[in-house]
């Protein structure tokens, strides 16, 4: 059984190297271990049997991260792309997330729905930039928040 444990640890080490878009990988692994221990305890089974079954599962399926949290769902110029928005809506039923209002403010009719969405977004995200980011992130033109603000013409 010790060899099985070593195989599992090797698999998790490989997974850590492959999944770099997740920032708290260690937390996810701790969570997986807790879940497996809980399942084993509930079913009066040794957790090693569960780990053996998990070895047959491909590493990509162990931790699935939605597209809106990965590079594929993000627009390089800021915000989410259509794939990211679709993934977010699937994961959050009832969500009304929409694409960014990228029209120049001078071309928007004052008080229109799009103009109000843009104004609200800019006010909300501008406040987040001031209060919730480091000075380095606030100055970085490639930070996600600055890209989003540029995309919305804030």
Short mmCIF file of C-alpha atoms in Angstrom, two decimals:
data_model
loop_
_atom_site.label_atom_id
_atom_site.label_comp_id
_atom_site.label_asym_id
_atom_site.label_seq_id
_atom_site.Cartn_x
_atom_site.Cartn_y
_atom_site.Cartn_z
CA UNK A 1 0.00 0.00 0.00
CA UNK A 2 2.90 2.36 0.59
CA UNK A 3 3.79 2.12 -3.09
CA UNK A 4 0.23 3.11 -4.03
CA UNK A 5 0.52 6.19 -1.83
CA UNK A 6 3.79 7.10 -3.56
CA UNK A 7 2.07 6.73 -6.96
CA UNK A 8 -0.74 9.00 -5.80
CA UNK A 9 1.72 11.61 -4.56
CA UNK A 10 3.59 11.41 -7.87
CA UNK A 11 0.32 11.94 -9.73
CA UNK A 12 -0.50 14.98 -7.60
CA UNK A 13 2.96 16.41 -8.14
CA UNK A 14 2.49 16.08 -11.89
CA UNK A 15 -0.94 17.70 -11.59
CA UNK A 16 0.51 20.63 -9.64
CA UNK A 17 2.95 21.27 -12.48
CA UNK A 18 0.26 21.06 -15.15
CA UNK A 19 -2.41 23.19 -13.49
CA UNK A 20 -0.84 26.62 -13.23
CA UNK A 21 -3.93 28.72 -13.86
CA UNK A 22 -5.24 27.81 -10.39
CA UNK A 23 -3.61 29.98 -7.76
CA UNK A 24 -4.46 27.91 -4.68
CA UNK A 25 -3.60 24.41 -5.90
CA UNK A 26 -2.47 23.36 -2.42
CA UNK A 27 -5.91 24.22 -1.04
CA UNK A 28 -7.59 22.16 -3.75
CA UNK A 29 -5.46 19.13 -2.93
CA UNK A 30 -6.20 19.49 0.76
CA UNK A 31 -9.88 19.65 -0.10
CA UNK A 32 -9.65 16.51 -2.25
CA UNK A 33 -7.88 14.66 0.56
CA UNK A 34 -10.54 15.75 3.06
CA UNK A 35 -13.33 14.63 0.73
CA UNK A 36 -11.72 11.24 0.16
CA UNK A 37 -11.16 10.74 3.88
CA UNK A 38 -14.81 11.66 4.50
CA UNK A 39 -16.09 9.26 1.83
CA UNK A 40 -13.92 6.47 3.21
CA UNK A 41 -15.12 7.09 6.75
CA UNK A 42 -18.81 7.25 5.71
CA UNK A 43 -18.54 3.95 3.81
CA UNK A 44 -16.24 2.15 6.29
CA UNK A 45 -13.63 1.70 3.56
CA UNK A 46 -9.89 2.26 3.63
CA UNK A 47 -9.10 5.52 1.84
CA UNK A 48 -6.31 3.73 -0.06
CA UNK A 49 -8.96 1.90 -2.13
CA UNK A 50 -10.43 5.23 -3.18
CA UNK A 51 -6.99 6.60 -4.05
CA UNK A 52 -6.37 3.49 -6.21
CA UNK A 53 -9.57 4.22 -8.14
CA UNK A 54 -8.53 7.85 -8.58
CA UNK A 55 -5.26 6.79 -10.19
CA UNK A 56 -7.23 5.61 -13.23
CA UNK A 57 -8.84 9.06 -13.60
CA UNK A 58 -6.89 11.41 -15.90
CA UNK A 59 -5.24 14.31 -14.07
CA UNK A 60 -7.22 16.89 -16.08
CA UNK A 61 -10.50 15.49 -14.76
CA UNK A 62 -9.45 15.59 -11.10
CA UNK A 63 -9.56 19.35 -11.03
CA UNK A 64 -11.74 21.02 -13.62
CA UNK A 65 -11.62 24.76 -13.68
CA UNK A 66 -14.34 26.60 -15.54
CA UNK A 67 -13.37 28.41 -18.75
CA UNK A 68 -14.16 31.83 -17.26
CA UNK A 69 -11.33 31.25 -14.76
CA UNK A 70 -8.84 30.00 -17.36
CA UNK A 71 -7.00 31.68 -20.20
CA UNK A 72 -9.39 30.21 -22.80
CA UNK A 73 -12.32 32.16 -21.33
CA UNK A 74 -10.52 35.47 -20.95
CA UNK A 75 -10.14 38.09 -23.63
CA UNK A 76 -6.48 39.16 -24.03
CA UNK A 77 -7.63 42.81 -24.15
CA UNK A 78 -9.53 42.45 -20.86
CA UNK A 79 -12.72 40.90 -19.56
CA UNK A 80 -14.26 37.62 -20.66
CA UNK A 81 -14.82 36.34 -24.17
CA UNK A 82 -18.00 34.56 -25.33
CA UNK A 83 -16.71 31.16 -24.16
CA UNK A 84 -15.94 32.55 -20.70
CA UNK A 85 -19.36 34.18 -20.38
CA UNK A 86 -21.10 30.96 -21.47
CA UNK A 87 -19.09 28.96 -18.90
CA UNK A 88 -19.94 31.48 -16.16
CA UNK A 89 -23.66 31.30 -16.99
CA UNK A 90 -23.56 27.47 -16.90
CA UNK A 91 -21.84 27.51 -13.53
CA UNK A 92 -24.14 30.22 -12.11
CA UNK A 93 -27.73 29.54 -13.23
CA UNK A 94 -29.83 32.67 -13.39
CA UNK A 95 -26.81 34.85 -14.12
CA UNK A 96 -27.36 37.76 -16.48
CA UNK A 97 -23.69 38.35 -17.26
CA UNK A 98 -23.28 40.17 -20.59
CA UNK A 99 -20.44 41.17 -22.89
CA UNK A 100 -18.64 44.44 -22.18
CA UNK A 101 -19.93 47.75 -23.53
CA UNK A 102 -17.02 48.59 -25.80
CA UNK A 103 -18.69 51.45 -27.67
CA UNK A 104 -16.98 54.79 -27.22
CA UNK A 105 -18.82 56.97 -24.69
CA UNK A 106 -19.26 59.72 -27.29
CA UNK A 107 -21.19 57.29 -29.52
CA UNK A 108 -23.55 56.14 -26.73
CA UNK A 109 -26.85 57.90 -26.23
CA UNK A 110 -26.76 59.53 -22.75
CA UNK A 111 -28.99 57.65 -20.29
CA UNK A 112 -29.32 54.61 -22.55
CA UNK A 113 -29.13 51.13 -21.07
CA UNK A 114 -25.62 50.57 -22.46
CA UNK A 115 -24.41 53.98 -21.26
CA UNK A 116 -25.75 53.30 -17.76
CA UNK A 117 -24.13 49.82 -17.66
CA UNK A 118 -20.82 51.35 -18.73
CA UNK A 119 -21.05 54.16 -16.18
CA UNK A 120 -21.92 51.73 -13.40
CA UNK A 121 -19.13 49.32 -14.31
CA UNK A 122 -16.54 52.09 -14.50
CA UNK A 123 -17.55 53.49 -11.12
CA UNK A 124 -17.54 50.05 -9.48
CA UNK A 125 -14.26 48.83 -10.98
CA UNK A 126 -12.52 52.17 -10.53
CA UNK A 127 -13.29 51.92 -6.83
CA UNK A 128 -11.96 48.36 -6.71
CA UNK A 129 -8.78 49.43 -8.41
CA UNK A 130 -8.18 52.15 -5.83
CA UNK A 131 -9.05 50.10 -2.75
CA UNK A 132 -8.43 46.44 -3.51
CA UNK A 133 -5.25 46.34 -5.57
CA UNK A 134 -1.65 46.96 -4.73
CA UNK A 135 0.07 50.06 -6.05
CA UNK A 136 2.09 47.86 -8.37
CA UNK A 137 -1.05 46.23 -9.86
CA UNK A 138 -2.78 49.60 -10.18
CA UNK A 139 0.12 50.92 -12.29
CA UNK A 140 0.62 47.75 -14.35
CA UNK A 141 -0.97 48.24 -17.81
CA UNK A 142 -1.18 44.45 -18.26
CA UNK A 143 -3.14 43.78 -15.05
CA UNK A 144 -6.60 42.29 -15.60
CA UNK A 145 -8.33 45.22 -13.91
CA UNK A 146 -6.57 47.82 -16.08
CA UNK A 147 -7.29 45.83 -19.23
CA UNK A 148 -10.98 45.63 -18.30
CA UNK A 149 -11.17 49.37 -17.56
CA UNK A 150 -9.53 50.14 -20.92
CA UNK A 151 -11.91 47.79 -22.74
CA UNK A 152 -14.94 49.54 -21.20
CA UNK A 153 -13.41 52.97 -22.06
CA UNK A 154 -13.28 54.02 -18.43
#
